[in-house]
């Protein structure tokens, strides 16, 4: 491995942080798409030069940006000029995320539940998460708010909803979390191309074993006191799910409250919060080489989204949960009241494993020794929405 | 040429900062309209010339104006005029620009 590239999405643009394999000297480049919210930037595992970015705005809607040179230049797929346009509204497909209501493939769902329990129409708002295929740089999945899964097989030029998810019989009962009814997690199983997982706030986790055609809720074992039946099949505010690709049947989850683990691909879950100071939080990730080493960032509670005691601490378990140790070296241990959002933590595949996270205060911290020591790679960025990392050949 | 055999109108359009950046434009856009000089024809021509703007002004699914945008022309808010109403003569002649305006925002 010759280096790493950290992809940072913020409230006001995207930034690329690069370093060699020592991960000591960093180059910060950006902002790309300045002034726009960039919810997520992610690289293709099949081609590290291929990046996708979700650029979004309440004013101007959703834009998908694509780079084929590692982020040096960007293009809007499908945004090319129409050569033979004659009349009528152009029917191009770029950035077009439209829910599938067709008789053939879509389920004509018209509503989900709103915060107040009333029925509410599905409205596309933004793409929270982009997950490139493990094999094909031109295939990428997108998680939307209101919750839906889209897929492109032509490099993000056109998008089709994978309507089997939203068309699940529970879809009309899904209710938004505080951040919206968002599909924020997409995990692809590297050992089984037909198996994938998604998570929705606040519907819960779902699994497909047929490449995304049909879906099953996988929330057994979750307990959430903010829903009428704490152990209901759906309604859980799952904040994030993570896996180590070498052991894909083992999943770790940071829920609204509770850190959970499944050893059977999500069929059942059990709590592994153990000695954490609080089990509320947003991100969770797994060490690249040690499938029982897990990272979380506890937050005080669901009403005070900052670290307990003003101390920014990553907690690491080397036992697959339950036994956690605080990682503090290089992190602020007083007067720190930032949050770390659900998509804002990532690990690289170098040895030793690097761990990275970004804060709502605009810092991006990195550790090149599995979390023992941390340093601020960059400070004073806009609030960080997402962090991904690429290990470069 | 338009449907009556006249020279096609060339209208000026001012876009918000972020849309100019997105379309890699500087300053106003000048568009040649086909058919009747309506707002629909103007936006069709704009999106045909700069396809990356599709969906940023009019919603992809409904074709309706996005909620945080307004259309101004000749010192008037024309956002609620029918899309097929004729544009003001001063816009059609190029004397005045057609403005796509984002609502004010801080932060």
Short mmCIF file of C-alpha atoms in Angstrom, two decimals, chain A residues 12 33-36 55 57-63 65 74-76 78-82 85-98 124-125, chain B residues 16-19 21-22 24 34 40 43-45 47-52 54-61 63 66-69 100 102-107:
data_model
loop_
_atom_site.label_atom_id
_atom_site.label_comp_id
_atom_site.label_asym_id
_atom_site.label_seq_id
_atom_site.Cartn_x
_atom_site.Cartn_y
_atom_site.Cartn_z
CA UNK A 12 -20.23 23.18 2.76
CA UNK A 33 -18.67 21.78 -4.66
CA UNK A 34 -18.21 24.67 -2.21
CA UNK A 35 -21.34 25.79 -0.44
CA UNK A 36 -23.25 22.57 -1.12
CA UNK A 55 -23.96 16.88 -3.56
CA UNK A 57 -29.15 21.35 -1.53
CA UNK A 58 -32.58 22.22 -0.24
CA UNK A 59 -32.69 24.87 -2.96
CA UNK A 60 -31.43 22.99 -5.98
CA UNK A 61 -31.94 19.33 -5.21
CA UNK A 62 -29.70 16.35 -5.71
CA UNK A 63 -26.56 16.19 -7.82
CA UNK A 65 -20.75 13.92 -9.06
CA UNK A 74 -15.38 15.85 -11.53
CA UNK A 75 -18.26 15.45 -13.91
CA UNK A 76 -22.03 15.14 -13.61
CA UNK A 78 -25.72 12.24 -17.80
CA UNK A 79 -25.33 15.99 -17.81
CA UNK A 80 -24.09 16.11 -21.36
CA UNK A 81 -25.82 18.34 -23.89
CA UNK A 82 -28.69 16.77 -25.77
CA UNK A 85 -33.33 18.28 -28.54
CA UNK A 86 -36.37 19.63 -30.33
CA UNK A 87 -39.15 20.62 -27.98
CA UNK A 88 -40.78 19.81 -24.68
CA UNK A 89 -39.17 19.41 -21.30
CA UNK A 90 -35.87 17.60 -21.75
CA UNK A 91 -36.19 14.06 -20.56
CA UNK A 92 -32.63 13.48 -19.47
CA UNK A 93 -31.83 11.12 -16.68
CA UNK A 94 -28.97 12.77 -14.82
CA UNK A 95 -29.52 13.08 -11.09
CA UNK A 96 -33.02 11.77 -11.53
CA UNK A 97 -34.22 9.82 -8.51
CA UNK A 98 -37.85 8.99 -9.00
CA UNK A 124 -37.39 12.34 -2.53
CA UNK A 125 -35.12 14.69 -0.59
CA UNK B 16 -28.12 31.83 -8.79
CA UNK B 17 -24.44 31.51 -7.88
CA UNK B 18 -24.57 27.78 -7.19
CA UNK B 19 -26.30 26.95 -10.45
CA UNK B 21 -21.03 27.11 -10.77
CA UNK B 22 -22.74 23.80 -11.37
CA UNK B 24 -19.71 26.15 -15.23
CA UNK B 34 -38.19 28.07 -30.19
CA UNK B 40 -41.70 26.72 -20.22
CA UNK B 43 -36.56 26.59 -19.10
CA UNK B 44 -36.69 23.83 -21.71
CA UNK B 45 -34.06 25.66 -23.73
CA UNK B 47 -32.01 22.62 -19.64
CA UNK B 48 -31.32 21.50 -23.19
CA UNK B 49 -28.29 23.77 -23.38
CA UNK B 50 -27.12 22.90 -19.87
CA UNK B 51 -28.50 19.46 -18.99
CA UNK B 52 -26.81 19.42 -15.59
CA UNK B 54 -32.27 19.43 -15.06
CA UNK B 55 -33.99 18.88 -11.75
CA UNK B 56 -32.32 21.85 -10.06
CA UNK B 57 -34.98 24.42 -11.00
CA UNK B 58 -37.94 22.20 -11.86
CA UNK B 59 -38.50 19.02 -9.89
CA UNK B 60 -37.55 15.90 -11.84
CA UNK B 61 -40.72 14.05 -11.01
CA UNK B 63 -41.85 19.37 -13.43
CA UNK B 66 -38.62 23.81 -6.65
CA UNK B 67 -40.03 25.35 -3.47
CA UNK B 68 -37.09 27.57 -2.53
CA UNK B 69 -36.84 29.21 -5.96
CA UNK B 100 -34.08 32.48 -11.32
CA UNK B 102 -32.96 31.33 -4.62
CA UNK B 103 -34.60 32.31 -1.36
CA UNK B 104 -32.38 34.11 1.12
CA UNK B 105 -30.37 32.04 3.49
CA UNK B 106 -27.82 32.62 6.15
CA UNK B 107 -25.24 30.18 7.44
#
